[in-house]
């Protein structure tokens, strides 16, 4: 019996369907140690999924080429730097599938008072920051038509009515703009991906992500990352979100404020962009949070 979850089986089907037939048949031979004879793509796919007990092990197989995983992530709205190594792509894929399983589990469980109290006591802003960034950037990137996928449910409903966006762009010339209100903020973000066709790849490693919570309920999430158009890396970004929990929905957060700083290659002076780090330190974030 397969040890793969339903999510893993479904997503592996997407990856395997993009493989060449010869590679797929060869992979089936490898997974089964040539114990099972398959004659077509359908049989090979089912055999691979049935005899695989570990998702990471299958992703690391030689026949699952780096470019296959890179393309899969892009189609799912997860943009990685073009020079990402295979082990980084495998790690990000497993994180994506894990978050999908968590969301499914969360939606099927009925919360109890004891669970809610425990969650409040053990609240970790960094965990919230990681989950929020995965959700936000996958949602935002899905609006980019170059990915060729169905856009997810973007709109002002994810922002508080008085939300504010402060945008600073250094791409040749310096431009600064502010947008007030959920509708305008939502539309400006939409223009970045749908019209300008930008793709955001956040760095969720410790040096690229910080999160702080205030006693009053505001959570600040700061993240750095790279910006792409098609397969070209255009520069880096730093973004600070101000999040406030919605009192009407369990464990639901909305965006109160966003500070987005974009720097193109010209403004970087040759600095490393593969995994950019935050320039904001904890003290600066603490001032914003107070």
mmCIF file of C-alpha atoms in Angstrom:
data_model
loop_
_atom_site.group_PDB
_atom_site.id
_atom_site.type_symbol
_atom_site.label_atom_id
_atom_site.label_comp_id
_atom_site.label_asym_id
_atom_site.label_seq_id
_atom_site.Cartn_x
_atom_site.Cartn_y
_atom_site.Cartn_z
ATOM 1 C CA UNK A 1 0.000 0.000 0.000
ATOM 2 C CA UNK A 2 1.268 3.449 -0.875
ATOM 3 C CA UNK A 3 2.497 5.669 1.922
ATOM 4 C CA UNK A 4 1.680 8.829 -0.037
ATOM 5 C CA UNK A 5 -1.099 11.127 1.119
ATOM 6 C CA UNK A 6 -3.967 12.046 -1.189
ATOM 7 C CA UNK A 7 -2.406 15.478 -1.716
ATOM 8 C CA UNK A 8 0.959 13.973 -2.637
ATOM 9 C CA UNK A 9 -0.629 11.472 -5.046
ATOM 10 C CA UNK A 10 -2.629 14.213 -6.774
ATOM 11 C CA UNK A 11 0.365 16.530 -7.145
ATOM 12 C CA UNK A 12 2.709 13.754 -8.269
ATOM 13 C CA UNK A 13 0.274 12.973 -11.091
ATOM 14 C CA UNK A 14 0.806 16.516 -12.367
ATOM 15 C CA UNK A 15 4.576 16.112 -12.363
ATOM 16 C CA UNK A 16 4.578 12.614 -13.844
ATOM 17 C CA UNK A 17 2.212 13.677 -16.636
ATOM 18 C CA UNK A 18 4.859 16.098 -17.929
ATOM 19 C CA UNK A 19 7.559 13.404 -18.173
ATOM 20 C CA UNK A 20 8.610 11.731 -21.413
ATOM 21 C CA UNK A 21 7.276 8.195 -21.774
ATOM 22 C CA UNK A 22 10.741 6.629 -21.827
ATOM 23 C CA UNK A 23 11.715 8.404 -18.599
ATOM 24 C CA UNK A 24 8.433 7.438 -16.935
ATOM 25 C CA UNK A 25 8.840 3.764 -17.809
ATOM 26 C CA UNK A 26 12.429 3.853 -16.609
ATOM 27 C CA UNK A 27 11.334 5.452 -13.331
ATOM 28 C CA UNK A 28 8.753 2.697 -12.854
ATOM 29 C CA UNK A 29 11.491 0.098 -13.298
ATOM 30 C CA UNK A 30 13.644 1.871 -10.716
ATOM 31 C CA UNK A 31 10.869 2.208 -8.139
ATOM 32 C CA UNK A 32 9.809 -1.448 -8.453
ATOM 33 C CA UNK A 33 13.334 -2.812 -8.977
ATOM 34 C CA UNK A 34 12.032 -4.161 -12.343
ATOM 35 C CA UNK A 35 9.633 -6.478 -10.516
ATOM 36 C CA UNK A 36 6.573 -5.064 -12.302
ATOM 37 C CA UNK A 37 6.285 -4.900 -16.089
ATOM 38 C CA UNK A 38 4.363 -1.875 -17.380
ATOM 39 C CA UNK A 39 3.457 -1.162 -20.974
ATOM 40 C CA UNK A 40 2.072 2.363 -21.052
ATOM 41 C CA UNK A 41 2.032 5.728 -19.290
ATOM 42 C CA UNK A 42 -1.081 5.006 -17.230
ATOM 43 C CA UNK A 43 0.289 1.739 -15.856
ATOM 44 C CA UNK A 44 3.658 3.329 -15.134
ATOM 45 C CA UNK A 45 2.085 6.244 -13.236
ATOM 46 C CA UNK A 46 -0.134 4.009 -11.079
ATOM 47 C CA UNK A 47 2.746 1.638 -10.370
ATOM 48 C CA UNK A 48 5.082 4.442 -9.314
ATOM 49 C CA UNK A 49 2.475 5.919 -6.960
ATOM 50 C CA UNK A 50 1.581 2.515 -5.522
ATOM 51 C CA UNK A 51 5.166 1.489 -4.784
ATOM 52 C CA UNK A 52 6.326 4.846 -3.425
ATOM 53 C CA UNK A 53 6.202 5.218 0.351
ATOM 54 C CA UNK A 54 8.026 8.532 0.709
ATOM 55 C CA UNK A 55 7.389 11.722 -1.298
ATOM 56 C CA UNK A 56 10.863 13.170 -0.793
ATOM 57 C CA UNK A 57 12.498 9.947 -1.956
ATOM 58 C CA UNK A 58 10.543 10.030 -5.228
ATOM 59 C CA UNK A 59 11.216 13.727 -5.827
ATOM 60 C CA UNK A 60 14.952 13.064 -5.495
ATOM 61 C CA UNK A 61 14.961 10.330 -8.154
ATOM 62 C CA UNK A 62 17.263 11.149 -11.065
ATOM 63 C CA UNK A 63 14.487 10.872 -13.662
ATOM 64 C CA UNK A 64 12.534 13.633 -11.905
ATOM 65 C CA UNK A 65 14.728 16.283 -13.395
ATOM 66 C CA UNK A 66 15.257 19.663 -11.773
ATOM 67 C CA UNK A 67 13.463 21.437 -14.647
ATOM 68 C CA UNK A 68 10.353 19.290 -14.159
ATOM 69 C CA UNK A 69 10.054 20.361 -10.527
ATOM 70 C CA UNK A 70 10.874 23.996 -11.371
ATOM 71 C CA UNK A 71 8.115 24.044 -14.003
ATOM 72 C CA UNK A 72 5.649 22.371 -11.639
ATOM 73 C CA UNK A 73 6.238 24.977 -8.912
ATOM 74 C CA UNK A 74 5.849 27.826 -11.413
ATOM 75 C CA UNK A 75 2.526 26.396 -12.605
ATOM 76 C CA UNK A 76 1.381 26.230 -8.980
ATOM 77 C CA UNK A 77 2.202 29.914 -8.517
ATOM 78 C CA UNK A 78 5.424 29.311 -6.568
ATOM 79 C CA UNK A 79 8.294 31.174 -8.193
ATOM 80 C CA UNK A 80 11.836 30.089 -7.405
ATOM 81 C CA UNK A 81 15.079 31.772 -8.515
ATOM 82 C CA UNK A 82 16.119 30.378 -11.923
ATOM 83 C CA UNK A 83 19.447 29.176 -10.497
ATOM 84 C CA UNK A 84 17.805 27.154 -7.681
ATOM 85 C CA UNK A 85 19.345 23.737 -7.147
ATOM 86 C CA UNK A 86 17.213 20.618 -7.189
ATOM 87 C CA UNK A 87 17.375 20.053 -3.431
ATOM 88 C CA UNK A 88 15.971 23.560 -2.883
ATOM 89 C CA UNK A 89 13.117 22.858 -5.293
ATOM 90 C CA UNK A 90 12.386 19.548 -3.560
ATOM 91 C CA UNK A 91 12.275 21.256 -0.168
ATOM 92 C CA UNK A 92 9.903 23.964 -1.425
ATOM 93 C CA UNK A 93 7.643 21.374 -3.064
ATOM 94 C CA UNK A 94 7.348 19.417 0.177
ATOM 95 C CA UNK A 95 6.561 22.645 2.063
ATOM 96 C CA UNK A 96 3.828 23.439 -0.462
ATOM 97 C CA UNK A 97 2.259 20.014 -0.095
ATOM 98 C CA UNK A 98 2.516 20.146 3.677
ATOM 99 C CA UNK A 99 0.696 23.487 3.809
ATOM 100 C CA UNK A 100 -2.023 22.063 1.535
ATOM 101 C CA UNK A 101 -2.513 19.111 3.882
ATOM 102 C CA UNK A 102 -2.631 21.423 6.907
ATOM 103 C CA UNK A 103 -5.302 23.593 5.286
ATOM 104 C CA UNK A 104 -7.385 20.507 4.430
ATOM 105 C CA UNK A 105 -7.073 19.188 7.970
ATOM 106 C CA UNK A 106 -7.950 22.594 9.414
ATOM 107 C CA UNK A 107 -11.067 22.927 7.274
ATOM 108 C CA UNK A 108 -12.390 19.514 8.347
ATOM 109 C CA UNK A 109 -11.885 19.949 12.099
ATOM 110 C CA UNK A 110 -14.405 21.606 14.384
ATOM 111 C CA UNK A 111 -12.544 23.872 16.849
ATOM 112 C CA UNK A 112 -13.212 23.479 20.544
ATOM 113 C CA UNK A 113 -12.793 25.972 23.362
ATOM 114 C CA UNK A 114 -9.817 24.087 24.794
ATOM 115 C CA UNK A 115 -8.072 24.028 21.400
ATOM 116 C CA UNK A 116 -8.642 27.757 20.928
ATOM 117 C CA UNK A 117 -7.258 28.579 24.352
ATOM 118 C CA UNK A 118 -4.188 26.456 23.740
ATOM 119 C CA UNK A 119 -3.602 28.129 20.376
ATOM 120 C CA UNK A 120 -3.688 31.561 21.997
ATOM 121 C CA UNK A 121 -1.176 30.548 24.656
ATOM 122 C CA UNK A 122 1.269 28.971 22.202
ATOM 123 C CA UNK A 123 0.861 31.558 19.425
ATOM 124 C CA UNK A 124 4.065 31.898 17.424
ATOM 125 C CA UNK A 125 4.192 34.958 15.128
ATOM 126 C CA UNK A 126 6.988 33.407 13.050
ATOM 127 C CA UNK A 127 4.848 30.362 12.209
ATOM 128 C CA UNK A 128 2.025 32.706 11.247
ATOM 129 C CA UNK A 129 4.476 34.692 9.118
ATOM 130 C CA UNK A 130 5.640 31.614 7.220
ATOM 131 C CA UNK A 131 2.110 30.386 6.588
ATOM 132 C CA UNK A 132 0.892 33.836 5.616
ATOM 133 C CA UNK A 133 3.732 34.438 3.138
ATOM 134 C CA UNK A 134 3.205 31.055 1.472
ATOM 135 C CA UNK A 135 -0.508 31.824 1.096
ATOM 136 C CA UNK A 136 -0.139 35.468 0.030
ATOM 137 C CA UNK A 137 2.528 35.073 -2.645
ATOM 138 C CA UNK A 138 0.981 31.933 -4.147
ATOM 139 C CA UNK A 139 -2.330 33.803 -4.343
ATOM 140 C CA UNK A 140 -0.721 36.943 -5.808
ATOM 141 C CA UNK A 141 1.424 35.051 -8.323
ATOM 142 C CA UNK A 142 -1.591 33.098 -9.565
ATOM 143 C CA UNK A 143 -2.916 36.356 -11.070
ATOM 144 C CA UNK A 144 0.021 36.444 -13.508
ATOM 145 C CA UNK A 145 -1.240 35.298 -16.942
ATOM 146 C CA UNK A 146 2.231 34.077 -17.952
ATOM 147 C CA UNK A 147 1.767 31.078 -15.629
ATOM 148 C CA UNK A 148 -1.214 29.913 -17.655
ATOM 149 C CA UNK A 149 -3.189 28.830 -14.592
ATOM 150 C CA UNK A 150 -6.596 29.679 -13.150
ATOM 151 C CA UNK A 151 -6.256 32.787 -10.917
ATOM 152 C CA UNK A 152 -7.119 32.226 -7.286
ATOM 153 C CA UNK A 153 -9.582 34.358 -5.319
ATOM 154 C CA UNK A 154 -7.806 37.728 -5.119
ATOM 155 C CA UNK A 155 -9.596 40.880 -3.999
ATOM 156 C CA UNK A 156 -10.157 43.591 -1.349
ATOM 157 C CA UNK A 157 -11.715 41.025 0.996
ATOM 158 C CA UNK A 158 -8.198 40.117 2.160
ATOM 159 C CA UNK A 159 -7.554 43.680 3.420
ATOM 160 C CA UNK A 160 -9.071 45.848 6.160
ATOM 161 C CA UNK A 161 -11.214 48.686 4.702
ATOM 162 C CA UNK A 162 -8.642 51.328 5.774
ATOM 163 C CA UNK A 163 -5.610 49.344 4.569
ATOM 164 C CA UNK A 164 -2.562 51.296 3.369
ATOM 165 C CA UNK A 165 0.179 50.424 0.869
ATOM 166 C CA UNK A 166 3.462 52.361 0.799
ATOM 167 C CA UNK A 167 5.399 51.507 -2.367
ATOM 168 C CA UNK A 168 9.013 52.522 -2.969
ATOM 169 C CA UNK A 169 10.579 51.480 -6.267
ATOM 170 C CA UNK A 170 14.231 51.953 -7.227
ATOM 171 C CA UNK A 171 14.533 50.708 -10.797
ATOM 172 C CA UNK A 172 16.658 53.297 -12.571
ATOM 173 C CA UNK A 173 14.746 56.167 -10.982
ATOM 174 C CA UNK A 174 13.231 56.313 -7.509
ATOM 175 C CA UNK A 175 9.435 56.380 -7.317
ATOM 176 C CA UNK A 176 7.267 56.538 -4.215
ATOM 177 C CA UNK A 177 3.494 56.157 -3.936
ATOM 178 C CA UNK A 178 0.832 55.506 -1.316
ATOM 179 C CA UNK A 179 -2.531 53.819 -1.757
ATOM 180 C CA UNK A 180 -5.337 54.028 0.790
ATOM 181 C CA UNK A 181 -8.291 51.686 1.150
ATOM 182 C CA UNK A 182 -8.748 47.970 0.514
ATOM 183 C CA UNK A 183 -9.926 48.440 -3.075
ATOM 184 C CA UNK A 184 -6.980 50.599 -4.213
ATOM 185 C CA UNK A 185 -4.384 48.497 -2.402
ATOM 186 C CA UNK A 186 -5.810 45.321 -3.893
ATOM 187 C CA UNK A 187 -5.855 46.790 -7.413
ATOM 188 C CA UNK A 188 -2.256 48.027 -7.167
ATOM 189 C CA UNK A 189 -1.000 44.587 -6.194
ATOM 190 C CA UNK A 190 -3.085 43.067 -8.973
ATOM 191 C CA UNK A 191 -1.465 45.426 -11.501
ATOM 192 C CA UNK A 192 1.996 44.253 -10.438
ATOM 193 C CA UNK A 193 1.258 40.666 -11.397
ATOM 194 C CA UNK A 194 -1.508 40.832 -14.014
ATOM 195 C CA UNK A 195 -0.417 43.882 -16.011
ATOM 196 C CA UNK A 196 3.317 44.114 -15.257
ATOM 197 C CA UNK A 197 3.599 40.303 -15.109
ATOM 198 C CA UNK A 198 5.893 40.293 -12.098
ATOM 199 C CA UNK A 199 6.411 37.148 -10.031
ATOM 200 C CA UNK A 200 7.451 37.311 -6.376
ATOM 201 C CA UNK A 201 9.640 34.611 -4.829
ATOM 202 C CA UNK A 202 9.877 35.098 -1.025
ATOM 203 C CA UNK A 203 12.889 33.870 0.922
ATOM 204 C CA UNK A 204 11.329 32.018 3.861
ATOM 205 C CA UNK A 205 14.667 31.035 5.382
ATOM 206 C CA UNK A 206 15.545 32.636 8.770
ATOM 207 C CA UNK A 207 17.624 35.471 7.239
ATOM 208 C CA UNK A 208 14.775 36.370 4.873
ATOM 209 C CA UNK A 209 11.814 36.341 7.274
ATOM 210 C CA UNK A 210 11.043 37.993 10.612
ATOM 211 C CA UNK A 211 7.813 38.360 12.585
ATOM 212 C CA UNK A 212 6.842 40.267 15.721
ATOM 213 C CA UNK A 213 3.586 40.597 17.668
ATOM 214 C CA UNK A 214 2.441 43.596 19.721
ATOM 215 C CA UNK A 215 0.374 43.340 22.927
ATOM 216 C CA UNK A 216 -2.472 45.051 21.047
ATOM 217 C CA UNK A 217 -2.894 42.300 18.447
ATOM 218 C CA UNK A 218 -0.893 43.697 15.528
ATOM 219 C CA UNK A 219 1.527 41.218 13.948
ATOM 220 C CA UNK A 220 4.315 42.471 11.700
ATOM 221 C CA UNK A 221 5.673 40.068 9.082
ATOM 222 C CA UNK A 222 8.791 41.169 7.181
ATOM 223 C CA UNK A 223 10.058 39.172 4.213
ATOM 224 C CA UNK A 224 12.688 39.566 1.504
ATOM 225 C CA UNK A 225 12.750 37.895 -1.883
ATOM 226 C CA UNK A 226 13.430 38.118 -5.589
ATOM 227 C CA UNK A 227 11.255 39.506 -8.404
ATOM 228 C CA UNK A 228 11.020 37.850 -11.807
ATOM 229 C CA UNK A 229 9.419 38.306 -15.199
ATOM 230 C CA UNK A 230 9.268 35.077 -17.170
ATOM 231 C CA UNK A 231 12.647 33.472 -16.310
ATOM 232 C CA UNK A 232 14.543 36.721 -15.809
ATOM 233 C CA UNK A 233 15.368 37.929 -12.295
ATOM 234 C CA UNK A 234 14.737 41.686 -12.245
ATOM 235 C CA UNK A 235 15.804 42.487 -8.688
ATOM 236 C CA UNK A 236 14.783 42.047 -5.058
ATOM 237 C CA UNK A 237 12.020 43.193 -2.735
ATOM 238 C CA UNK A 238 11.456 43.730 0.962
ATOM 239 C CA UNK A 239 7.939 43.774 2.286
ATOM 240 C CA UNK A 240 6.461 44.421 5.727
ATOM 241 C CA UNK A 241 2.876 43.362 6.385
ATOM 242 C CA UNK A 242 0.783 44.551 9.307
ATOM 243 C CA UNK A 243 -1.774 41.854 10.133
ATOM 244 C CA UNK A 244 -4.774 41.994 12.474
ATOM 245 C CA UNK A 245 -6.938 39.021 13.359
ATOM 246 C CA UNK A 246 -10.542 39.166 12.173
ATOM 247 C CA UNK A 247 -12.983 38.887 15.129
ATOM 248 C CA UNK A 248 -15.637 37.302 12.894
ATOM 249 C CA UNK A 249 -13.698 34.272 11.645
ATOM 250 C CA UNK A 250 -11.677 31.706 13.541
ATOM 251 C CA UNK A 251 -7.929 32.016 12.910
ATOM 252 C CA UNK A 252 -8.466 34.489 10.059
ATOM 253 C CA UNK A 253 -6.140 37.447 9.537
ATOM 254 C CA UNK A 254 -6.488 40.489 7.284
ATOM 255 C CA UNK A 255 -3.869 42.909 5.993
ATOM 256 C CA UNK A 256 -3.871 46.309 7.686
ATOM 257 C CA UNK A 257 -0.743 47.824 6.131
ATOM 258 C CA UNK A 258 1.974 46.999 3.619
ATOM 259 C CA UNK A 259 5.369 48.593 3.115
ATOM 260 C CA UNK A 260 6.872 47.356 -0.162
ATOM 261 C CA UNK A 261 10.379 48.279 -1.297
ATOM 262 C CA UNK A 262 11.545 47.138 -4.747
ATOM 263 C CA UNK A 263 15.129 47.434 -6.000
ATOM 264 C CA UNK A 264 16.131 46.604 -9.552
ATOM 265 C CA UNK A 265 19.520 45.264 -10.608
ATOM 266 C CA UNK A 266 20.795 48.794 -11.302
ATOM 267 C CA UNK A 267 20.185 49.774 -7.682
ATOM 268 C CA UNK A 268 21.870 46.676 -6.253
ATOM 269 C CA UNK A 269 25.420 47.350 -7.426
ATOM 270 C CA UNK A 270 26.099 43.682 -8.125
ATOM 271 C CA UNK A 271 24.820 42.411 -4.769
ATOM 272 C CA UNK A 272 23.768 38.764 -4.418
ATOM 273 C CA UNK A 273 20.085 38.257 -5.234
ATOM 274 C CA UNK A 274 19.656 34.463 -5.133
ATOM 275 C CA UNK A 275 18.490 34.478 -1.483
ATOM 276 C CA UNK A 276 18.252 38.106 -0.320
ATOM 277 C CA UNK A 277 18.267 38.900 3.374
ATOM 278 C CA UNK A 278 16.189 41.451 5.236
ATOM 279 C CA UNK A 279 17.861 44.782 5.903
ATOM 280 C CA UNK A 280 15.342 45.584 8.649
ATOM 281 C CA UNK A 281 16.530 44.522 12.083
ATOM 282 C CA UNK A 282 14.356 43.473 15.014
ATOM 283 C CA UNK A 283 14.656 46.879 16.701
ATOM 284 C CA UNK A 284 13.286 48.677 13.641
ATOM 285 C CA UNK A 285 10.394 46.251 13.433
ATOM 286 C CA UNK A 286 9.747 46.656 17.150
ATOM 287 C CA UNK A 287 9.360 50.419 16.646
ATOM 288 C CA UNK A 288 6.822 49.818 13.890
ATOM 289 C CA UNK A 289 4.988 47.363 16.111
ATOM 290 C CA UNK A 290 4.772 49.657 19.143
#
